[in-house]
Coordinates of C-alpha atoms in Angstrom, one line a residue:
Chain G
M1 CA -86.1 123.7 18.9
A2 CA -89.7 124.5 19.4
G3 CA -90.5 121.4 17.4
T4 CA -89.1 118.8 19.8
F5 CA -91.3 117.3 22.3
I6 CA -89.7 116.5 25.7
L7 CA -92.8 114.7 26.9
E8 CA -95.7 113.1 25.1
A9 CA -98.8 111.3 26.4
R10 CA -100.5 109.1 23.9
G11 CA -104.0 107.8 24.8
V12 CA -103.2 107.8 28.6
T13 CA -106.0 106.5 30.8
R14 CA -106.0 106.1 34.5
Q15 CA -108.8 104.5 36.5
F16 CA -109.3 104.3 40.2
G17 CA -111.7 101.5 40.6
G18 CA -114.8 102.5 38.6
L19 CA -113.7 106.2 38.4
V20 CA -111.9 107.2 35.2
A21 CA -109.7 110.1 36.4
N22 CA -107.9 110.5 33.1
K23 CA -109.5 109.3 29.9
N24 CA -107.5 108.8 26.7
I25 CA -105.3 111.8 27.1
T26 CA -103.1 112.8 24.3
M27 CA -100.9 115.9 24.8
H28 CA -97.3 117.0 24.5
V29 CA -94.8 119.3 26.2
R30 CA -92.4 121.1 24.0
Q31 CA -88.7 121.4 24.9
G32 CA -88.0 124.6 26.8
E33 CA -91.6 125.9 27.3
I34 CA -93.7 126.6 30.4
L35 CA -96.9 124.6 30.1
A36 CA -99.9 125.0 32.4
L37 CA -102.3 122.2 33.3
I38 CA -105.5 123.8 34.2
G39 CA -109.1 122.9 34.7
P40 CA -111.9 123.0 37.3
N41 CA -111.7 121.0 40.5
G42 CA -111.8 117.3 39.8
A43 CA -110.8 117.7 36.2
G44 CA -107.9 115.2 36.5
K45 CA -105.0 117.6 36.7
S46 CA -103.4 116.0 39.7
T47 CA -103.8 112.5 38.3
L48 CA -102.1 113.5 35.0
F49 CA -99.4 115.3 37.0
N50 CA -98.8 112.2 39.1
L51 CA -98.8 109.9 36.1
I52 CA -96.0 112.0 34.5
A53 CA -94.0 112.1 37.8
G54 CA -94.4 108.3 38.2
A55 CA -96.3 108.3 41.5
F56 CA -98.5 105.5 39.9
P57 CA -98.6 104.0 36.4
P58 CA -101.3 104.6 33.8
S59 CA -104.0 102.0 33.3
S60 CA -103.3 102.1 29.6
G61 CA -101.6 104.4 27.1
K62 CA -98.1 105.5 26.4
L63 CA -95.9 108.1 28.1
L64 CA -92.7 109.2 26.3
F65 CA -90.0 111.3 27.8
E66 CA -87.4 112.4 25.3
G67 CA -88.8 109.7 23.0
K68 CA -88.3 106.9 25.6
A69 CA -91.2 105.0 27.0
V70 CA -91.4 105.7 30.7
A71 CA -94.9 104.5 31.7
D72 CA -93.4 101.5 33.5
L73 CA -90.6 103.3 35.2
S74 CA -90.7 104.1 38.9
A75 CA -90.6 107.7 40.2
T76 CA -87.0 107.1 41.2
Q77 CA -86.0 106.0 37.7
R78 CA -87.8 108.9 36.1
C79 CA -86.0 111.3 38.5
R80 CA -82.7 109.9 37.3
L81 CA -83.8 110.4 33.7
G82 CA -84.5 114.1 34.5
I83 CA -88.1 114.4 35.7
A84 CA -88.5 116.2 39.0
R85 CA -91.6 117.3 40.9
T86 CA -92.9 119.3 43.8
F87 CA -95.8 118.3 46.1
Q88 CA -98.9 120.4 46.5
V89 CA -98.7 120.1 50.2
P90 CA -94.9 120.5 51.0
R91 CA -93.4 117.3 52.2
S92 CA -90.2 118.2 53.7
F93 CA -88.0 115.7 55.6
D94 CA -88.4 117.0 59.1
S95 CA -85.6 115.1 60.7
M96 CA -83.2 117.2 58.6
N97 CA -82.4 120.8 58.2
V98 CA -83.0 122.8 55.0
I99 CA -79.7 122.1 53.3
E100 CA -79.8 118.4 54.2
N101 CA -83.3 118.2 52.6
V102 CA -81.9 119.7 49.4
M103 CA -78.9 117.3 49.5
V104 CA -81.2 114.3 49.3
G105 CA -82.0 115.6 45.8
S106 CA -78.4 116.5 44.8
F107 CA -77.2 113.0 45.8
V108 CA -78.8 111.8 42.6
R109 CA -76.1 113.6 40.6
H110 CA -73.3 113.7 43.1
T111 CA -72.1 110.6 45.0
G112 CA -69.8 112.4 47.5
T113 CA -71.2 114.2 50.5
Q114 CA -69.1 117.3 50.0
A115 CA -70.0 117.6 46.3
A116 CA -73.7 117.1 47.2
R117 CA -73.6 119.8 49.9
R118 CA -71.9 122.3 47.5
A119 CA -74.5 121.6 44.9
A120 CA -77.3 121.9 47.4
W121 CA -75.9 125.2 48.6
R122 CA -75.8 126.6 45.1
T123 CA -79.4 125.6 44.6
L124 CA -80.4 127.2 47.9
E125 CA -78.7 130.5 46.8
Y126 CA -80.5 130.2 43.5
V127 CA -84.0 130.0 45.0
G128 CA -83.1 132.5 47.7
L129 CA -83.1 130.2 50.7
A130 CA -79.4 130.2 51.5
D131 CA -79.8 132.2 54.7
R132 CA -82.1 129.5 56.0
A133 CA -79.7 126.6 55.1
E134 CA -79.1 125.4 58.6
A135 CA -82.7 126.0 59.9
P136 CA -84.9 123.0 60.8
T137 CA -87.7 122.6 58.3
T138 CA -90.3 123.0 61.0
E139 CA -89.2 126.6 61.4
L140 CA -89.9 127.6 57.8
T141 CA -92.8 129.8 56.8
P142 CA -95.2 128.4 54.2
P143 CA -93.7 130.3 51.3
E144 CA -90.3 129.2 52.4
K145 CA -91.5 125.6 52.5
R146 CA -92.6 126.0 48.9
R147 CA -89.2 127.3 47.9
L148 CA -87.6 124.3 49.7
E149 CA -89.8 122.0 47.6
M150 CA -88.6 123.7 44.5
A151 CA -85.0 123.7 45.7
R152 CA -85.1 120.0 46.3
A153 CA -86.6 119.2 42.9
L154 CA -84.1 121.5 41.2
A155 CA -81.2 119.8 43.0
T156 CA -81.9 116.7 41.1
E157 CA -80.9 118.7 38.0
P158 CA -84.0 117.9 36.0
K159 CA -84.7 118.5 32.4
L160 CA -88.5 118.6 33.1
L161 CA -89.8 120.2 36.3
L162 CA -93.3 119.5 37.4
L163 CA -94.7 122.2 39.8
D164 CA -97.9 121.4 41.7
E165 CA -99.7 124.6 42.7
V166 CA -96.6 126.3 43.9
M167 CA -98.3 129.7 43.8
A168 CA -101.3 128.7 45.9
G169 CA -101.8 130.8 49.0
L170 CA -99.0 133.2 48.3
T171 CA -99.4 137.0 48.7
P172 CA -99.1 139.0 45.5
S173 CA -95.5 140.0 46.2
E174 CA -94.5 136.4 47.0
A175 CA -96.3 135.2 43.9
Q176 CA -94.4 137.8 41.9
K177 CA -91.1 136.4 43.2
G178 CA -92.4 132.9 42.4
I179 CA -93.1 134.0 38.8
Q180 CA -89.6 135.4 38.4
L181 CA -88.1 132.2 39.8
V182 CA -90.1 130.0 37.3
R183 CA -89.1 132.2 34.4
S184 CA -85.5 132.0 35.5
I185 CA -85.7 128.2 35.7
R186 CA -87.0 128.1 32.2
D187 CA -84.2 130.4 31.1
R188 CA -81.8 127.9 32.4
G189 CA -83.2 125.5 29.8
I190 CA -85.5 123.5 32.1
T191 CA -88.9 122.7 30.7
V192 CA -91.7 123.5 33.2
V193 CA -95.1 122.0 33.6
M194 CA -97.3 123.6 36.2
V195 CA -100.6 122.7 37.7
E196 CA -102.2 126.0 38.9
H197 CA -105.5 127.3 40.1
V198 CA -104.8 131.0 40.2
M199 CA -105.4 132.0 36.6
E200 CA -104.2 135.5 36.7
I201 CA -100.8 134.2 37.7
V202 CA -100.6 131.4 35.2
M203 CA -101.8 133.2 32.1
P204 CA -99.1 135.8 31.7
L205 CA -96.4 133.3 32.7
V206 CA -97.0 130.3 30.6
D207 CA -96.4 129.7 26.9
R208 CA -99.2 127.2 26.5
A209 CA -102.1 125.8 28.5
V210 CA -103.8 122.4 28.4
V211 CA -107.3 122.5 29.8
L212 CA -108.7 119.3 31.4
H213 CA -112.3 118.7 32.1
F214 CA -113.9 115.4 33.4
G215 CA -110.5 113.7 32.8
E216 CA -110.2 114.6 29.2
V217 CA -108.3 117.3 27.2
L218 CA -110.9 120.0 26.6
A219 CA -108.7 122.6 24.9
E220 CA -105.0 123.3 24.3
G221 CA -103.1 126.3 23.0
H222 CA -101.9 129.8 23.8
P223 CA -103.4 131.0 27.2
K224 CA -105.1 134.0 25.5
D225 CA -106.9 131.8 23.1
V226 CA -107.7 129.2 25.7
V227 CA -109.5 131.6 28.1
R228 CA -111.7 132.8 25.2
D229 CA -112.6 129.2 24.2
D230 CA -116.4 128.6 24.6
K231 CA -115.9 125.1 25.9
V232 CA -113.5 126.3 28.5
I233 CA -115.8 129.1 29.7
T234 CA -118.6 126.7 29.9
A235 CA -116.6 124.2 31.9
Y236 CA -115.5 126.8 34.4
L237 CA -118.7 128.8 34.8
G238 CA -121.5 126.6 33.6
E239 CA -123.8 126.8 30.6
R240 CA -125.8 129.8 31.5
H241 CA -122.8 132.2 31.8
R242 CA -121.7 131.5 28.2
A243 CA -123.8 134.2 26.6
A244 CA -122.4 136.8 28.9
Chain R
M1 CA -71.0 131.7 34.2
N2 CA -69.2 134.0 36.7
E3 CA -72.4 133.8 38.7
T4 CA -71.7 130.1 39.4
M5 CA -68.1 130.9 40.2
T6 CA -69.0 133.2 43.1
M7 CA -71.6 130.7 44.3
A8 CA -68.9 128.0 44.5
A9 CA -66.6 130.3 46.5
A10 CA -69.4 131.2 49.0
S11 CA -70.4 127.6 49.4
A12 CA -67.0 126.6 51.0
A13 CA -67.9 128.0 54.4
P14 CA -71.1 126.1 55.2
T15 CA -69.6 122.9 53.8
Q16 CA -66.7 123.1 56.2
R17 CA -68.9 124.1 59.1
A18 CA -71.1 121.0 58.7
A19 CA -68.1 118.7 58.4
G20 CA -66.6 120.3 61.5
A21 CA -69.8 119.8 63.5
R22 CA -69.8 116.1 62.6
R23 CA -66.1 115.6 63.3
A24 CA -66.6 117.0 66.8
Q25 CA -68.3 113.7 67.6
L26 CA -65.0 111.8 67.2
P27 CA -63.3 113.3 70.3
I28 CA -66.4 112.4 72.3
L29 CA -66.0 108.8 71.2
A30 CA -62.3 108.9 72.1
L31 CA -63.2 110.2 75.6
V32 CA -65.8 107.5 76.1
C33 CA -63.2 104.8 75.0
A34 CA -60.6 106.2 77.4
V35 CA -62.9 106.3 80.4
T36 CA -64.3 102.8 79.6
A37 CA -60.9 101.3 79.1
L38 CA -59.6 102.8 82.4
L39 CA -62.7 102.1 84.4
P40 CA -61.9 98.4 85.2
L41 CA -58.7 99.5 86.9
V42 CA -60.6 101.3 89.6
M43 CA -63.7 99.1 89.4
Q44 CA -62.4 95.7 90.3
D45 CA -65.7 94.3 91.4
V46 CA -66.6 91.4 89.1
Y47 CA -70.3 92.0 89.4
L48 CA -70.0 95.7 88.3
Q49 CA -67.6 94.6 85.5
N50 CA -70.4 92.3 84.3
V51 CA -72.8 95.3 84.3
L52 CA -70.2 97.3 82.3
I53 CA -69.9 94.5 79.7
L54 CA -73.6 94.1 79.3
T55 CA -74.1 97.9 79.0
L56 CA -71.5 98.1 76.3
M57 CA -72.9 95.1 74.5
Y58 CA -76.5 96.5 74.6
A59 CA -75.2 99.9 73.5
A60 CA -73.7 98.2 70.4
L61 CA -76.8 96.0 69.8
S62 CA -79.2 98.9 70.2
Q63 CA -77.0 100.9 67.8
S64 CA -77.3 98.1 65.3
W65 CA -81.1 98.1 65.7
N66 CA -81.0 101.9 65.4
I67 CA -79.3 101.7 61.9
L68 CA -82.5 100.1 60.5
A69 CA -85.2 101.5 62.7
G70 CA -83.8 104.8 63.8
Y71 CA -82.2 106.0 60.5
C72 CA -84.2 104.1 57.9
G73 CA -87.5 104.1 59.9
Q74 CA -88.2 100.4 59.5
I75 CA -89.2 99.3 63.0
S76 CA -88.1 95.7 63.6
L77 CA -89.3 93.8 66.6
G78 CA -87.5 90.6 65.5
H79 CA -83.8 91.4 65.9
A80 CA -83.5 88.5 68.3
L81 CA -83.4 86.4 65.2
Y82 CA -80.1 87.9 64.0
F83 CA -78.7 87.9 67.5
G84 CA -79.6 84.1 67.6
V85 CA -78.0 83.4 64.3
G86 CA -74.7 85.0 65.4
A87 CA -74.8 83.3 68.8
Y88 CA -75.6 79.9 67.3
A89 CA -73.1 80.2 64.4
A90 CA -70.2 80.9 66.7
S91 CA -71.3 78.2 69.2
F92 CA -72.0 75.5 66.6
L93 CA -68.7 76.0 64.8
F94 CA -66.7 76.2 68.0
A95 CA -68.3 73.4 70.0
G96 CA -68.8 71.1 67.0
Y97 CA -65.7 71.7 65.0
G98 CA -63.3 73.7 67.1
I99 CA -63.4 76.6 64.8
T100 CA -62.4 79.8 66.4
P101 CA -65.3 82.1 67.5
W102 CA -63.7 84.9 65.5
L103 CA -64.4 83.1 62.3
G104 CA -67.8 82.0 63.8
L105 CA -68.6 85.6 64.5
L106 CA -67.9 86.5 60.9
V107 CA -69.8 83.6 59.5
G108 CA -72.8 84.4 61.7
A109 CA -72.7 88.1 60.8
V110 CA -72.5 87.3 57.0
L111 CA -75.3 84.7 57.3
S112 CA -77.4 87.1 59.2
A113 CA -76.9 89.9 56.7
G114 CA -77.9 87.4 53.9
L115 CA -81.0 86.3 55.9
A116 CA -81.9 90.0 56.4
L117 CA -81.8 90.5 52.6
V118 CA -84.1 87.5 52.0
L119 CA -86.5 88.6 54.7
G120 CA -86.3 92.2 53.6
Y121 CA -87.2 91.1 50.0
V122 CA -90.4 89.6 51.4
C123 CA -91.2 92.1 54.1
F124 CA -90.3 95.5 52.8
G125 CA -93.6 95.7 50.8
L126 CA -95.3 96.0 54.2
K127 CA -95.7 99.3 55.8
G128 CA -95.4 100.6 59.4
H129 CA -97.0 98.3 62.0
Y130 CA -97.4 95.4 59.5
F131 CA -93.7 95.4 59.0
A132 CA -93.0 95.4 62.7
I133 CA -95.5 92.5 63.3
A134 CA -94.0 90.5 60.4
T135 CA -90.5 90.8 61.9
M136 CA -91.8 89.7 65.3
V137 CA -93.5 86.6 63.9
I138 CA -90.6 85.6 61.7
A139 CA -88.3 85.8 64.8
E140 CA -90.7 83.6 66.7
I141 CA -90.7 81.1 63.8
G142 CA -86.9 81.1 63.9
L143 CA -87.0 80.4 67.7
L144 CA -89.3 77.5 67.1
L145 CA -87.2 76.1 64.3
V146 CA -84.0 76.1 66.5
H147 CA -86.0 74.7 69.4
N148 CA -86.9 71.7 67.4
S149 CA -83.6 71.2 65.6
E150 CA -81.5 68.3 67.0
L151 CA -78.5 69.7 65.0
F152 CA -78.4 72.8 67.2
G153 CA -79.1 70.8 70.5
A154 CA -82.9 71.6 70.4
A155 CA -84.1 73.0 73.7
L156 CA -80.8 72.1 75.5
G157 CA -78.7 74.3 73.3
I158 CA -75.0 74.2 72.9
H159 CA -72.4 74.3 75.7
W160 CA -69.0 75.7 74.9
P161 CA -66.3 73.2 75.8
L162 CA -64.1 74.1 78.8
G163 CA -60.5 75.0 77.9
A164 CA -57.6 77.3 78.7
D165 CA -58.1 81.0 78.6
S166 CA -57.1 82.3 75.2
W167 CA -57.9 85.1 72.7
S168 CA -58.3 82.5 69.9
S169 CA -61.2 80.8 71.7
M170 CA -62.5 84.0 73.2
Q171 CA -62.7 82.2 76.5
F172 CA -61.5 83.8 79.7
A173 CA -62.6 82.2 83.0
R174 CA -60.2 84.0 85.3
T175 CA -60.8 87.6 84.3
K176 CA -63.5 89.7 82.7
L177 CA -61.1 92.3 81.4
P178 CA -60.8 90.9 77.9
Y179 CA -64.6 90.8 77.6
I180 CA -64.7 94.5 78.6
Y181 CA -62.4 95.3 75.7
L182 CA -64.2 93.1 73.3
A183 CA -67.5 94.6 74.2
L184 CA -66.0 98.1 73.9
A185 CA -64.5 97.2 70.5
L186 CA -67.9 95.9 69.4
F187 CA -69.5 99.2 70.5
V188 CA -66.9 101.3 68.8
L189 CA -67.1 99.5 65.5
T190 CA -70.9 99.7 65.4
W191 CA -70.7 103.4 66.3
L192 CA -68.1 104.1 63.7
A193 CA -70.1 102.3 61.0
T194 CA -73.2 104.3 62.0
Y195 CA -71.1 107.5 62.0
A196 CA -69.7 106.8 58.5
I197 CA -73.1 105.9 57.1
E198 CA -74.8 108.9 58.7
G199 CA -72.6 111.3 56.7
S200 CA -72.8 109.4 53.4
R201 CA -75.4 109.3 50.7
W202 CA -76.9 106.2 52.3
G203 CA -77.5 108.0 55.5
F204 CA -79.3 110.8 53.8
W205 CA -81.4 108.4 51.8
W206 CA -82.3 106.4 54.9
R207 CA -83.5 109.4 56.8
A208 CA -85.4 110.7 53.7
I209 CA -87.2 107.3 53.5
K210 CA -88.0 107.4 57.2
D211 CA -89.4 110.9 57.0
D212 CA -91.4 110.6 53.7
P213 CA -90.9 107.6 51.4
E214 CA -93.0 109.1 48.6
A215 CA -91.1 112.4 48.6
A216 CA -87.8 110.4 48.8
E217 CA -88.7 108.4 45.7
S218 CA -89.6 111.6 43.8
L219 CA -86.1 112.8 44.5
G220 CA -84.4 109.8 43.0
V221 CA -83.9 107.8 46.3
E222 CA -83.6 104.1 45.7
V223 CA -86.1 103.2 48.4
F224 CA -86.1 99.4 48.2
R225 CA -82.3 99.1 47.9
S226 CA -81.8 101.6 50.7
K227 CA -84.0 99.5 53.0
M228 CA -82.2 96.3 52.0
A229 CA -78.8 97.9 52.7
A230 CA -79.9 99.1 56.1
A231 CA -81.4 95.7 57.0
A232 CA -78.2 93.9 56.0
V233 CA -75.8 96.3 57.9
S234 CA -78.1 96.2 61.0
A235 CA -78.3 92.4 60.9
F236 CA -74.5 92.0 60.5
F237 CA -73.7 93.9 63.6
T238 CA -76.5 92.4 65.6
A239 CA -75.2 88.9 64.8
A240 CA -71.7 90.0 65.7
G241 CA -73.1 91.0 69.1
G242 CA -74.8 87.6 69.4
A243 CA -71.5 85.7 68.8
F244 CA -69.8 87.9 71.4
Y245 CA -72.6 87.1 73.9
A246 CA -72.4 83.4 73.2
A247 CA -68.6 83.5 73.8
Y248 CA -69.1 85.5 77.0
V249 CA -71.7 83.2 78.6
A250 CA -70.2 80.1 76.9
Y251 CA -73.6 78.6 76.4
V252 CA -76.6 79.1 74.1
D253 CA -80.1 77.8 74.1
P254 CA -83.1 79.1 72.2
E255 CA -84.7 81.0 75.0
S256 CA -81.5 82.5 76.2
V257 CA -80.5 84.1 72.9
M258 CA -83.6 84.2 70.7
S259 CA -86.5 85.2 72.9
F260 CA -88.7 88.2 72.2
R261 CA -87.2 89.8 75.2
F262 CA -84.0 90.5 73.3
S263 CA -85.8 92.2 70.4
L264 CA -87.2 94.6 73.0
L265 CA -83.9 95.1 74.7
F266 CA -82.3 96.2 71.5
A267 CA -85.0 98.7 70.7
L268 CA -85.6 100.2 74.2
P269 CA -82.2 101.9 74.8
A270 CA -82.4 103.6 71.4
V271 CA -86.0 104.7 72.0
L272 CA -85.1 106.0 75.4
G273 CA -81.9 107.8 74.5
G274 CA -83.0 109.1 71.1
I275 CA -84.0 107.1 68.0
G276 CA -82.0 107.9 64.9
T277 CA -79.1 109.6 66.7
L278 CA -75.5 108.6 67.1
W279 CA -75.5 108.6 70.9
G280 CA -79.1 107.7 71.7
P281 CA -78.5 104.0 72.0
A282 CA -75.5 104.4 74.2
V283 CA -77.2 106.8 76.6
G284 CA -80.3 104.6 76.7
A285 CA -78.2 101.5 77.5
L286 CA -76.2 103.3 80.2
I287 CA -79.5 104.0 82.0
L288 CA -81.5 100.8 81.3
I289 CA -78.9 98.0 81.6
P290 CA -77.7 98.9 85.1
I291 CA -81.3 99.2 86.2
T292 CA -82.0 95.6 84.8
E293 CA -79.0 94.1 86.5
L294 CA -79.5 95.9 89.8
T295 CA -83.2 95.0 90.1
R296 CA -82.3 91.5 89.2
S297 CA -79.7 91.1 92.0
Y298 CA -81.6 93.1 94.7
V299 CA -85.1 91.7 94.1
G300 CA -83.7 88.2 93.3
G301 CA -85.0 85.6 90.8
S302 CA -88.6 86.4 91.4
G303 CA -88.0 90.0 90.3
S304 CA -87.2 89.1 86.8
G305 CA -90.2 91.1 85.5
L306 CA -89.5 94.2 87.5
D307 CA -86.9 95.6 85.1
L308 CA -89.4 95.3 82.3
I309 CA -92.0 97.2 84.4
I310 CA -89.4 100.0 84.9
Y311 CA -88.6 100.0 81.2
G312 CA -92.2 100.3 80.3
G313 CA -92.6 103.2 82.7
L314 CA -89.5 105.0 81.4
I315 CA -90.6 104.5 77.8
M316 CA -94.1 105.8 78.6
I317 CA -92.6 108.9 80.2
V318 CA -90.3 109.5 77.3
A319 CA -93.1 108.9 74.7
L320 CA -95.3 111.4 76.5
V321 CA -92.7 114.1 77.5
K322 CA -89.8 113.8 75.0
P323 CA -90.6 111.6 72.1
E324 CA -87.3 112.5 70.5
G325 CA -85.5 110.8 73.4
L326 CA -83.3 112.0 76.3
L327 CA -80.6 113.3 74.0
S328 CA -82.8 116.0 72.7
L329 CA -82.7 117.5 76.2
V330 CA -79.0 118.2 75.8
R331 CA -79.2 119.3 72.2
P332 CA -82.4 121.3 71.6
G333 CA -83.5 121.9 68.1
G334 CA -82.8 118.5 66.4
A335 CA -80.3 115.9 65.8
K336 CA -77.5 118.2 64.7
A337 CA -75.7 120.4 67.3

């Protein structure tokens, strides 16, 4: 089980004009794990995240999802295959209420409106937003909007869930609920990749971390080992802090 | 496992509630039909009956426009093109070959839907304003092509041959009553199509695309195919309206069915009443069309621009005070009651 890779990146590069945002990245995500993508600002986390989700294609390199090449597939096609994502800044559909937002996601697996609505309702109960099902999205609090993002993504019934800074800006108790939710998602058999800034949240939660720096993979491994890695400390704090 | 069982049981209630709220729209439609069907019995004035016919027709046409622009978010300013295709198809086949306008209407509608797919294929790569401008330009090109085409009578257009009143030729010189019912049928069909789509997967996908195409794509929405479908359905009903209009006035020429003015007249009622809503276009048409006709008759031929001034004023007020349209005054808090 632990040996199977749900996602593999082989030599993935992405350029924006002259800027190389991701350079020759080779990494993998194991079936059923929670993986963190971390790194200082501008390290290329978001770019890699978007490449996996299919927001734009890589300039070169291979992306394999369950052994299948997906680099040329659109975000829509990848969603059908089982890759779902959230957005860092919640992007709810504001002409719809909460459950209708989630239904957009559940329509991927359910053609009928009734079936899609039932599935959306189950998802809302699962993430703890069912009591807001009929509310307009504009009335949601920021943590609720984050949950809606997760509910929509989960409604597409993914195998791989990409979470983009879902814990940012949450109070400690809200973050704690978020952590429980992510664990429970993993326990359902969904593999999770999360981009996160808040280290103290990420480290106890994740099984493995990939550290990016200047668009390249700097380190990779168990979170405890990664934070002790000299290269990682230097990347975050600068050369002169390394001795301390 | 038993966890999912209880969830399924609990989910029955909100599902039914939502379906009920939607179905409550149907009695409103029935009421509107009944009132409209009975209205000509008390309103015998031919002039007012003409206003009623045009109001119903523009309600239907604005609803057709609303399908693409209001629900799917693709603002077209070139729907006069599809209107013209429907009007010319029915006129050309009837005047030239004696083919019943019913068939002409269908031919025009199908042609129009096909044309919308071709143009959509080219234009849906464009975003926002650029898409709107492209539709406008393409409609103008269509107008010029017809203007210079001997086959379609060039600038003179096509006159419908005089004949006895009959349903098969859609010609009634003695009474306007059949046209009232035809226009009503057109409106009801367009409304029902919108209603059915709104509650379906397409409806949800269209609105998702309108709100945030990138987020929609990440949730598995087929963005391009959804836009194409919306364009085809929208063009189909617009052309049906064009065929009806041609039969009603028994005459088409390029300016009278394909001018930019029509593209505006399809958009304005929906914008005024509430874009992307089931009743917005009808409410908007009910306000705008009588204003047009009344100013036209009271101010006379020279006042042909006055209605547009009033439109412009109304739209500016709506845009400033209630961008969601007049309907949102009745139903605060969004599209769903």
